[in-house]
Short mmCIF file of C-alpha atoms and ligand atoms in Angstrom, two decimals:
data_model
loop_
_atom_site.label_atom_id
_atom_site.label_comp_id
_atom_site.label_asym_id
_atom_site.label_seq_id
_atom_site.Cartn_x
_atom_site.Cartn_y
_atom_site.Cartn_z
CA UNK A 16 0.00 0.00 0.00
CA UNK A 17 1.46 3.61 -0.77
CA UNK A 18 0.82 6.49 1.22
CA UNK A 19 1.32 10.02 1.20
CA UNK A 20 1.18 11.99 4.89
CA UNK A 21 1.42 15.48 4.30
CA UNK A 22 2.62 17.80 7.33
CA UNK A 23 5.46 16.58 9.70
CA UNK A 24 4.23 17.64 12.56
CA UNK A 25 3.57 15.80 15.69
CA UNK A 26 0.79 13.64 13.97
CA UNK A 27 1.97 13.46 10.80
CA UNK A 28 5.87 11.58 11.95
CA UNK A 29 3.68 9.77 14.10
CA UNK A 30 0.99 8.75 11.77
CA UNK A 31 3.87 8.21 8.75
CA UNK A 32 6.39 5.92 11.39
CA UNK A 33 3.63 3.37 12.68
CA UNK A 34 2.22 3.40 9.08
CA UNK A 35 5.43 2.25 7.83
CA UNK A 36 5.89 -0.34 10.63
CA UNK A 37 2.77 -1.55 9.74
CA UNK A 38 3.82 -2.60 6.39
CA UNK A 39 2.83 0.57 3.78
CA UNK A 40 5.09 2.41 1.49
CA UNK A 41 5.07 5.54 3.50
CA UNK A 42 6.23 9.28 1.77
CA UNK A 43 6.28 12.32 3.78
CA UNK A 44 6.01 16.14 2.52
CA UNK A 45 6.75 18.70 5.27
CA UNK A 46 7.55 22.26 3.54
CA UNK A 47 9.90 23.00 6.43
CA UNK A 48 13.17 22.38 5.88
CA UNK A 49 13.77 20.33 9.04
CA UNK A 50 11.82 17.83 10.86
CA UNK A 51 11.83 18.37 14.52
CA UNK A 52 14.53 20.52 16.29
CA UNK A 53 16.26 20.61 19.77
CA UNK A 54 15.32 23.52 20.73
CA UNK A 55 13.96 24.98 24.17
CA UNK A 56 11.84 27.63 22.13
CA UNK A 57 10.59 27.76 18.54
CA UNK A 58 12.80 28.89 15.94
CA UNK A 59 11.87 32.24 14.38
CA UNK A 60 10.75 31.52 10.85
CA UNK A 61 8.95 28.37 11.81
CA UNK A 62 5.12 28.07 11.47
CA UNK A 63 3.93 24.30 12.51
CA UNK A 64 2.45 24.39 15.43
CA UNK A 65 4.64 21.06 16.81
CA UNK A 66 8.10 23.71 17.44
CA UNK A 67 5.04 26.11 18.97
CA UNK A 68 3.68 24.23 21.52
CA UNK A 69 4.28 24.68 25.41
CA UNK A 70 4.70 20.74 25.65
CA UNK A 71 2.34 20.59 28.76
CA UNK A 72 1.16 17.00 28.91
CA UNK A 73 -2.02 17.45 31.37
CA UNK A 74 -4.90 15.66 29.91
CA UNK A 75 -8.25 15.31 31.64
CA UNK A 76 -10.41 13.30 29.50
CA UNK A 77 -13.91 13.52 30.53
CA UNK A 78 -15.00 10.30 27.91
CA UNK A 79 -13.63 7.03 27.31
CA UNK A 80 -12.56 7.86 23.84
CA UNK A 81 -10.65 10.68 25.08
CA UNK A 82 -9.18 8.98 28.12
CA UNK A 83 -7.67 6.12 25.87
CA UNK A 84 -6.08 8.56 23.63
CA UNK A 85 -4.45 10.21 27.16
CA UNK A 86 -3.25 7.08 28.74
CA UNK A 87 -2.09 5.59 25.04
CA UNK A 88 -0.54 8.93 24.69
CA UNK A 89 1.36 9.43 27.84
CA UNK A 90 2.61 5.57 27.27
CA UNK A 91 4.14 6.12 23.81
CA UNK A 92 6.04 9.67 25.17
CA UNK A 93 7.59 7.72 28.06
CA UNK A 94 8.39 5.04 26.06
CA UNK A 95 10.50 6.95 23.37
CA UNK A 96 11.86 9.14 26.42
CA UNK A 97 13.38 5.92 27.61
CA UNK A 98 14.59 5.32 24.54
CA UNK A 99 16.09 8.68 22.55
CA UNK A 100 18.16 10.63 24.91
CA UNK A 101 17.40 13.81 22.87
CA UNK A 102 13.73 13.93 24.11
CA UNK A 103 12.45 13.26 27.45
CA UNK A 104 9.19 13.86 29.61
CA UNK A 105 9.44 15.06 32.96
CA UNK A 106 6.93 13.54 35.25
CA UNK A 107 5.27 16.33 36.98
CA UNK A 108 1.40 16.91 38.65
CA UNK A 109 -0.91 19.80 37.13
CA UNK A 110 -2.66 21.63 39.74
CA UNK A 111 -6.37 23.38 38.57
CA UNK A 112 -6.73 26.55 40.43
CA UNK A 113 -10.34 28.31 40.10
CA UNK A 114 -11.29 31.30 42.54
CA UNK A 115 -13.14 31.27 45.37
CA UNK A 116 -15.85 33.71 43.93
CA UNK A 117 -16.26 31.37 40.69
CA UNK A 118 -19.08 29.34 41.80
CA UNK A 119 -20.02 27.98 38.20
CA UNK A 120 -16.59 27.07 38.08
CA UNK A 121 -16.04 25.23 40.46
CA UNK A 122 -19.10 22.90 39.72
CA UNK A 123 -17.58 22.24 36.46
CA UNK A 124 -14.28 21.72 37.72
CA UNK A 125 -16.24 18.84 40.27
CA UNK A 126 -18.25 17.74 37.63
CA UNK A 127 -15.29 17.26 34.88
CA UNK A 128 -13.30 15.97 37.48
CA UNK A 129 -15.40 12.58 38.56
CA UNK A 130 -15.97 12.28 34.66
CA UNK A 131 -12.46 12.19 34.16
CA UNK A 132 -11.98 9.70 37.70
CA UNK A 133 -14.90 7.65 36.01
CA UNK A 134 -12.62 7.11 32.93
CA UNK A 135 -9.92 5.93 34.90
CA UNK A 136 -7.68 9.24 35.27
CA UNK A 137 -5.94 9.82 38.24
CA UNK A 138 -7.17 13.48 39.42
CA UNK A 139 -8.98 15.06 42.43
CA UNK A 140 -10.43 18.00 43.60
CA UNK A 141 -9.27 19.09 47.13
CA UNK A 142 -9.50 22.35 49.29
CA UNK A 143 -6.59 24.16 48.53
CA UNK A 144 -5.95 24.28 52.21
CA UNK A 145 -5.24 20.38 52.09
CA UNK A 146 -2.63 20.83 48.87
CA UNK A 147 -0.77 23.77 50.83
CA UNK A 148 2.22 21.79 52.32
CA UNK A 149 2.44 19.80 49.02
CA UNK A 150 3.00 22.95 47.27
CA UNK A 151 5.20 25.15 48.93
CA UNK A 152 6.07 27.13 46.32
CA UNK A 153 2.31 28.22 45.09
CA UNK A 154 0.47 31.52 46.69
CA UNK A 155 -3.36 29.70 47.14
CA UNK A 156 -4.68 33.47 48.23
CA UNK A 157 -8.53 33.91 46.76
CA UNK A 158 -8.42 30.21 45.41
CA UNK A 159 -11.65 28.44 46.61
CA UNK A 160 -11.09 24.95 45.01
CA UNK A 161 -7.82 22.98 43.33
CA UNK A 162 -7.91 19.95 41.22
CA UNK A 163 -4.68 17.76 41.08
CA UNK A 164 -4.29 15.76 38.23
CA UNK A 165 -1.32 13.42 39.16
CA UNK A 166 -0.21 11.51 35.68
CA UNK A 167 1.24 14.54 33.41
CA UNK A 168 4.38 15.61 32.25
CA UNK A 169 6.19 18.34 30.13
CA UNK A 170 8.26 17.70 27.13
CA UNK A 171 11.91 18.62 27.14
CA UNK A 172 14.00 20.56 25.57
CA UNK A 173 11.12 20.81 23.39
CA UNK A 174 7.95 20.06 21.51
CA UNK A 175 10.28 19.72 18.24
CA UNK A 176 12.25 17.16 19.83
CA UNK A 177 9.80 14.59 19.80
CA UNK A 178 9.29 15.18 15.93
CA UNK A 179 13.03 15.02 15.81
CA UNK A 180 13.08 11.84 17.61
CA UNK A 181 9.50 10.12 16.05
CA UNK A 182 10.85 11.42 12.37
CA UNK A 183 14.28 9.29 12.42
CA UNK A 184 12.23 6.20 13.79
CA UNK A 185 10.12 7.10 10.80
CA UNK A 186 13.15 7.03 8.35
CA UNK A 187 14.43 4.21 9.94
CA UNK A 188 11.12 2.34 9.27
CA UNK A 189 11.22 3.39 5.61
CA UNK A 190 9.69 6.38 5.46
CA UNK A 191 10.95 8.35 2.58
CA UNK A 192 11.25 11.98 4.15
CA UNK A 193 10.65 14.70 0.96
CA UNK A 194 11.11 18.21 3.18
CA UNK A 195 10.96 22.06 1.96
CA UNK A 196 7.84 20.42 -0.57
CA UNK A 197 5.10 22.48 -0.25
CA UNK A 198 2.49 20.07 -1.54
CA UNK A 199 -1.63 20.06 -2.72
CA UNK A 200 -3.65 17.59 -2.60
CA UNK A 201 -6.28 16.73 -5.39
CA UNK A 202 -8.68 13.66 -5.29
CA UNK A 203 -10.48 13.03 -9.03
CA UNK A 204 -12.69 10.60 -7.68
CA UNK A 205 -10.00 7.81 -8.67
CA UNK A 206 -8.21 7.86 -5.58
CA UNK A 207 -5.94 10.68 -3.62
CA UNK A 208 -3.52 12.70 -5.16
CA UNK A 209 -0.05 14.63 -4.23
CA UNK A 210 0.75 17.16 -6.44
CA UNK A 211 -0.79 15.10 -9.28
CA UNK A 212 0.88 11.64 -8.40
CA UNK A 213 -2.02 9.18 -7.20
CA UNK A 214 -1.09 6.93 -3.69
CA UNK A 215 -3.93 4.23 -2.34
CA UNK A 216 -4.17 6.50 0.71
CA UNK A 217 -3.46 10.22 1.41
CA UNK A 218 -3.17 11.46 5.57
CA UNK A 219 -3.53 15.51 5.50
CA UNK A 220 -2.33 16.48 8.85
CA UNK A 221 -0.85 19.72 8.18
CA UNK A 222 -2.62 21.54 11.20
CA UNK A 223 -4.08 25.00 10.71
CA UNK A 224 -3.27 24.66 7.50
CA UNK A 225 -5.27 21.75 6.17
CA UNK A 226 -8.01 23.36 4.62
CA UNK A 227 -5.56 25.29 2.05
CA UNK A 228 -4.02 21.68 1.10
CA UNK A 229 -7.34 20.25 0.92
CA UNK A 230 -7.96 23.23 -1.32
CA UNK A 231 -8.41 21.25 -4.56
CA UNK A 232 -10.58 18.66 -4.20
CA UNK A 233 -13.65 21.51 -3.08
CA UNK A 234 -13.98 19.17 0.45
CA UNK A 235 -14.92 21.71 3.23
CA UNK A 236 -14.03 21.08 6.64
CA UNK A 237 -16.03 22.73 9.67
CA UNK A 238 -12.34 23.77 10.86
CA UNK A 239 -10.83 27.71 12.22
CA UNK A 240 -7.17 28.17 12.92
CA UNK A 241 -6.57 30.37 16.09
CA UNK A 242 -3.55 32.00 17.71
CA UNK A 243 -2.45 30.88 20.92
CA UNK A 244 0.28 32.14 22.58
CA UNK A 245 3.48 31.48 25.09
CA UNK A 246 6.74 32.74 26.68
CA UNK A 247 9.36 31.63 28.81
CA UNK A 248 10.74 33.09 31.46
CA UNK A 249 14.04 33.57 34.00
CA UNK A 250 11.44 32.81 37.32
CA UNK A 251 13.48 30.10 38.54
CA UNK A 252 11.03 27.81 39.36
CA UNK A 253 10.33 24.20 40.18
CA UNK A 254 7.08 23.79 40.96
CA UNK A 255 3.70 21.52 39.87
CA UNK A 256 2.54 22.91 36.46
CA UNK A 257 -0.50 25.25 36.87
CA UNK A 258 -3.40 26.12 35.41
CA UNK A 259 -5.10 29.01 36.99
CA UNK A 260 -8.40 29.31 35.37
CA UNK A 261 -9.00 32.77 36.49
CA UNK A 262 -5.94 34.48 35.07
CA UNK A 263 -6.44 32.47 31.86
CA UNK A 264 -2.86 31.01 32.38
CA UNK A 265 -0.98 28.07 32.47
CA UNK A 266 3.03 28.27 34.08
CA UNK A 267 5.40 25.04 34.53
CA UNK A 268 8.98 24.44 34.77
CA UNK A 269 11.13 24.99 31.64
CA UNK A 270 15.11 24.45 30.78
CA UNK A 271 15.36 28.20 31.45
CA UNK A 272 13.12 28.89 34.41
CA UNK A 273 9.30 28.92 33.86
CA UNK A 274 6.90 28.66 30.11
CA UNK A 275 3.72 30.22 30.75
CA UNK A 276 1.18 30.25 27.98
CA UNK A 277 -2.57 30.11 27.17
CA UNK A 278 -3.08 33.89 25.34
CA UNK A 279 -6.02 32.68 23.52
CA UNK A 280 -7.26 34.94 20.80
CA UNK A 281 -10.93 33.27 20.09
CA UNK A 282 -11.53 34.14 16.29
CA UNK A 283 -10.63 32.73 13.36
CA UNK A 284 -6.97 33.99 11.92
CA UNK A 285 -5.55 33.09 8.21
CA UNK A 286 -3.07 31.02 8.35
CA UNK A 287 -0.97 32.35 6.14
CA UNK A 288 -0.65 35.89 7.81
CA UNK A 289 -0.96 35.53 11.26
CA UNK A 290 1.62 37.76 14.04
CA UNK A 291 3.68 35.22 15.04
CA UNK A 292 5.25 37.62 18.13
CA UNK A 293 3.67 37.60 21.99
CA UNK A 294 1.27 40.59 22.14
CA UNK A 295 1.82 42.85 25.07
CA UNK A 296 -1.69 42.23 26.79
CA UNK A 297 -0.61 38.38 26.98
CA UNK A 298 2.95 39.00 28.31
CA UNK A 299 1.12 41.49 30.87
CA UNK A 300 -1.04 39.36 32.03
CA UNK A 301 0.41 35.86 32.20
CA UNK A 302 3.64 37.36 34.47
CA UNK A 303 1.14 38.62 36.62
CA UNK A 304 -0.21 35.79 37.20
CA UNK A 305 2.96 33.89 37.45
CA UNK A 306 3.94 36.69 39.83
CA UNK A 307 0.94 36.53 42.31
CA UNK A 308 1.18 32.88 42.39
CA UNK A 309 4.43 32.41 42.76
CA UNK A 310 6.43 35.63 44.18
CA UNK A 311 8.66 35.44 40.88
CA UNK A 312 9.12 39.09 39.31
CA UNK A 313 10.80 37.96 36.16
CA UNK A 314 10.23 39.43 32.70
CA UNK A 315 10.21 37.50 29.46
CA UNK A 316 12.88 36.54 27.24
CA UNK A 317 11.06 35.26 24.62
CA UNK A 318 7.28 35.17 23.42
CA UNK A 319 5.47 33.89 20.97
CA UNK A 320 2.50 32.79 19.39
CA UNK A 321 1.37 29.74 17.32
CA UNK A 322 -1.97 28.08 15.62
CA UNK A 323 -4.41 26.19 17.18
CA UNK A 324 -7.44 24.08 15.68
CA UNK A 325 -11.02 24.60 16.36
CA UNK A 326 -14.23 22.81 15.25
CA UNK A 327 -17.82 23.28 16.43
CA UNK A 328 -17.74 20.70 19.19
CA UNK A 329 -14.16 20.96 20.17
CA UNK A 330 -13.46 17.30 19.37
CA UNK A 331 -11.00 16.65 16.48
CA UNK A 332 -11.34 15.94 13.03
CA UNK A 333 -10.01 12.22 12.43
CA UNK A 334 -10.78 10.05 9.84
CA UNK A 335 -11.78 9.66 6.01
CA UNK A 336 -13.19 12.32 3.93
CA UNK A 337 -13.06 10.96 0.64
CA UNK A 338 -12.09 7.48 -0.28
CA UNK A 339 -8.40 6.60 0.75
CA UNK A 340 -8.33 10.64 1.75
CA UNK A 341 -7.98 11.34 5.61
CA UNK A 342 -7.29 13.83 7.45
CA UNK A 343 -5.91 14.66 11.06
CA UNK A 344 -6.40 17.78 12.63
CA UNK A 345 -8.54 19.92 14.71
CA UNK A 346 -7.09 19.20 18.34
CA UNK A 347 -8.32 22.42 20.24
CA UNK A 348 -5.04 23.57 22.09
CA UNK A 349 -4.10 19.84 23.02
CA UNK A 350 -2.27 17.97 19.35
CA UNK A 351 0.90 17.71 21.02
CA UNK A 352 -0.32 15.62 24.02
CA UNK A 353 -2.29 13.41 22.13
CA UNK A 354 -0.29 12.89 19.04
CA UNK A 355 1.41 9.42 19.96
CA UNK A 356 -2.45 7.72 20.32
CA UNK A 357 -4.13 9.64 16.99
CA UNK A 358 -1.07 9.23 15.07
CA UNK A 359 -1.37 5.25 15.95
CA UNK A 360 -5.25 5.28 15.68
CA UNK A 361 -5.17 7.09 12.09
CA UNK A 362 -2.07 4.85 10.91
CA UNK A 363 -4.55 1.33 12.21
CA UNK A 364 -7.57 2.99 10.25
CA UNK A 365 -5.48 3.09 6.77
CA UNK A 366 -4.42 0.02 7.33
CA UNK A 367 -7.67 -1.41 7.39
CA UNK A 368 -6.73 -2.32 11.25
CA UNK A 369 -9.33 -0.42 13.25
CA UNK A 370 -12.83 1.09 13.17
CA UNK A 371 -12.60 4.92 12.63
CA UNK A 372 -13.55 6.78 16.40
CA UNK A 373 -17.35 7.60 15.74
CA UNK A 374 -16.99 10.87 17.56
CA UNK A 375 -13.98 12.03 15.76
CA UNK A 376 -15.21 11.31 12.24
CA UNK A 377 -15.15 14.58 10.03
CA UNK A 378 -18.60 14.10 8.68
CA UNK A 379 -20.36 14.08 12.14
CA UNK A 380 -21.68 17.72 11.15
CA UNK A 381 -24.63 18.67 9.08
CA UNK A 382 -22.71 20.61 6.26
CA UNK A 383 -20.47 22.82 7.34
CA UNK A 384 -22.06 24.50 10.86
CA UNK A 385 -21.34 28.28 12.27
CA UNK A 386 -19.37 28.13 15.09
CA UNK A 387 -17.61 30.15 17.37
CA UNK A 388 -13.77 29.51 18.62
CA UNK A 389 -13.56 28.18 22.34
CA UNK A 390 -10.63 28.12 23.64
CA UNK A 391 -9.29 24.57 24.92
CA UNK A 392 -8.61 25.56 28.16
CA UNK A 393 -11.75 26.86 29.58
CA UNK A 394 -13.49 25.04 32.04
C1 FAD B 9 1.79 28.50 21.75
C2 FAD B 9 1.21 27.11 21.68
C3 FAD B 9 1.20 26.30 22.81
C4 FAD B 9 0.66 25.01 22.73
N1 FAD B 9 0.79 24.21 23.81
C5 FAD B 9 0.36 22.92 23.75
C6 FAD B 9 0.58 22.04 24.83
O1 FAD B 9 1.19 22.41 25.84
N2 FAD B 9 0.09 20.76 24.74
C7 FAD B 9 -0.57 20.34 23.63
O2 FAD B 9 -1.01 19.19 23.59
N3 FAD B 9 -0.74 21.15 22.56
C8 FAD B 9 -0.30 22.43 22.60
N4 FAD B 9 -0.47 23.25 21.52
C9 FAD B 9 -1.18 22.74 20.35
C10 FAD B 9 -0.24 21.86 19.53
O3 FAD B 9 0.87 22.62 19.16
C11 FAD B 9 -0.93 21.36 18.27
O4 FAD B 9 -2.23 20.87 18.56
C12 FAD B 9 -0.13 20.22 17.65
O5 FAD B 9 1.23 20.56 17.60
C13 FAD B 9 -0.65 19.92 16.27
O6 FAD B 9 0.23 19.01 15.65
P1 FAD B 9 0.03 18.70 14.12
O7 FAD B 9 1.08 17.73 13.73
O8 FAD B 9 -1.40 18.35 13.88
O9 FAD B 9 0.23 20.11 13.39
P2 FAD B 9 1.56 20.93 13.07
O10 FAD B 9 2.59 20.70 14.09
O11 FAD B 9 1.14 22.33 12.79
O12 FAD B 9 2.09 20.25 11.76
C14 FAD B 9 1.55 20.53 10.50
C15 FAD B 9 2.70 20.58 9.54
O13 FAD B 9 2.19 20.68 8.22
C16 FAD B 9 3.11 21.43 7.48
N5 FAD B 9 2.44 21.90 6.27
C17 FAD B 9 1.47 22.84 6.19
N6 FAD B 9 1.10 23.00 4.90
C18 FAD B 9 1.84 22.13 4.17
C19 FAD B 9 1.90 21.83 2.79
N7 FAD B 9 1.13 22.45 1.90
N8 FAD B 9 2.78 20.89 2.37
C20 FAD B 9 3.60 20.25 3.27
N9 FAD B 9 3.58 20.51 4.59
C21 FAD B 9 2.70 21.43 5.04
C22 FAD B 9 3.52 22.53 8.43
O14 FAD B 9 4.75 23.12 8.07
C23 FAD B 9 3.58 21.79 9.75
O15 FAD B 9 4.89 21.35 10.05
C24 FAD B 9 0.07 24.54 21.54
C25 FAD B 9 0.07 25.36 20.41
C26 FAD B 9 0.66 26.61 20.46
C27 FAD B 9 0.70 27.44 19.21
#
């Protein structure tokens, strides 16, 4: 079987290695020159969202689909951190902070919480009273209730060093790696087609940029690319990561003190002229936060912003559109965690291996539906 993945991202070395292993002719189109990096922070120049993310790997599933996908996920990133010294995960609990005037969210903070502990994931809610010794190094002043989730992680030196480390399994598997191709992809009711060359099966998982590749073959996806934003900072701190719902920020450790990030902007922005810099208001606001909670007073050495995926019910687009064409994409602020389990999912589905995930299938939605962007990390 020959297939095309298009986008090296995250998904697309994951979905393009386990195809491989599994026996298919695999060829990979990433317009970036490089797959995957080493780097702490994203280089300047580059767009995928993979060398953009904050590598925070914090899942709480609140369905059985999505807490599969978590635990499969968090498996396959401690696996190949055992494995490739150039990538590791550093096991570390994410502590939920809402206020103690948000009353609405606190119930959904209970409620997603015992979904989540139905599925199996190992988080609680607690007084933030009882987490105080635990946490010496947070400020709990005006929180009214915490939720620990104890199995996460963050990626270091970087997001890009798992595509780094996934793409040379990838090669080594046989993967024929074409990068700096810009490609298109056409489908003429034959079968899927790269820039005019037909394969048996075509994975699109190029991100926020997915609908422009799809461009050609007319198939519209019910999809909006969204800037999200980070920065990292010299607050030397080693703490849980943190999400602190009411600032709209997440913090955690980081090679050169502390990442924050969340900076959601929620409207659609074209992905091919977006601001890739940190806007002030974010940088404002997320060292103040980082401040209050944790007495650091550092500024920023670096921020920037990258492109998130939306669709109208938050879940992500995975599976066929179009015989032998499939697409990946649509992850809502979380791709990087999850990209291990949809990567292998996608990769079993071409192969003919595995039912596609009902809720994730692309053609769940009545045409193409108005929606407005949420941002993932809203409770
Ligand atoms: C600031 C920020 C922080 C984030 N933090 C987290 C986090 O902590 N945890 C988390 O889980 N997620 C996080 N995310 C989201 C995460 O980055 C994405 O969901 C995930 O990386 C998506 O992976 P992907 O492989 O689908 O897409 P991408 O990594 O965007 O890969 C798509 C690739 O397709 C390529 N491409 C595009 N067009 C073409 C074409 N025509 N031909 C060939 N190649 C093409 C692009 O160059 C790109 O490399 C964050 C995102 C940002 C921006």
């Amino acid at each position: 079987m020959r297939v095309a993945v298009v986008g090296g991202g995250a998904v697309g070395v994951t979905v393009a290695h386990d195809l491989a292993a599994g026996g298919a002719d695999v060829r990979l189109y990433e317009r970036d020159e490089e797959l995957g990096d080493d780097r702490t922070r994203p280089r300047d120049r580059i767009e995928g969202s993979s060398h953009r993310a904050a590598g925070v790997l914090a899942p709480r599933p609140t369905d059985g689909v999505g807490a599969e996908i978590a635990s499969r996920a968090l498996d396959r990133f401690e696996w190949l951190s055992d494995r490739d010294h150039r990538f590791s995960v550093h096991p570390t609990p994410q502590v939920t902070l809402v206020d103690a005037e948000a009353g609405g969210k606190q119930a959904a903070l209970r409620e997603q919480t015992d979904a989540a502990r139905e599925h199996g994931v190992d988080v609680a809610c607690h007084e933030p009273e009882a987490i105080a010794d635990r946490f010496p190094e947070l400020d709990l002043g005006g929180v009214g209730l915490t939720a620990v989730t104890e199995r996460a992680a963050y990626a270091t030196p970087g997001p890009g060093a798992y595509v780094a480390a996934m793409a040379d399994r990838a090669r080594d598997a046989g993967v024929d790696c074409w990068t700096g191709v810009e490609t298109s992809v056409s489908h003429r009711g034959d079968g899927p087609r790269v820039d005019g060359e037909r394969f048996d099966a075509v994975v699109v998982a190029a991100g926020g940029w997915t609908k422009r590749v799809l461009a050609p073959t007319g198939i519209q996806l019910p999809l909006k690319p969204y800037r999200v934003q980070a920065l990292v900072s010299g607050a030397d701190y080693d703490g849980p990561m943190v999400l602190d719902t009411e600032a709209g920020v997440y913090f955690r450790p980081h090679p050169a003190g502390l990442l924050a990030g969340d900076g959601t902007v929620p409207e659609e922005c074209d992905p091919d002229g977006w601001e890739p810099g940190g806007d002030d208001w974010f940088v404002d606001g997320a060292l103040d936060a980082v401040a209050n909670r944790t007495g650091h007073d550092a500024g920023a050495d670096a921020a920037w912003a990258g492109i998130a995926t939306a669709t109208p019910d938050g879940e992500p687009l995975l599976g066929e559109v179009e015989s032998g064409l499939h697409v990946a994409t649509g992850w809502q602020g979380h791709g990087f965690l999850r990209a291990p389990a949809t990567g292998e999912v996608l990769a079993a589905q071409v192969l003919g291996e595995r039912d596609p995930i009902e809720a994730y299938a692309p053609g769940r939605f009545e045409g193409v539906p108005e929606f407005a962007v949420e941002e993932g990390m809203s409770l």
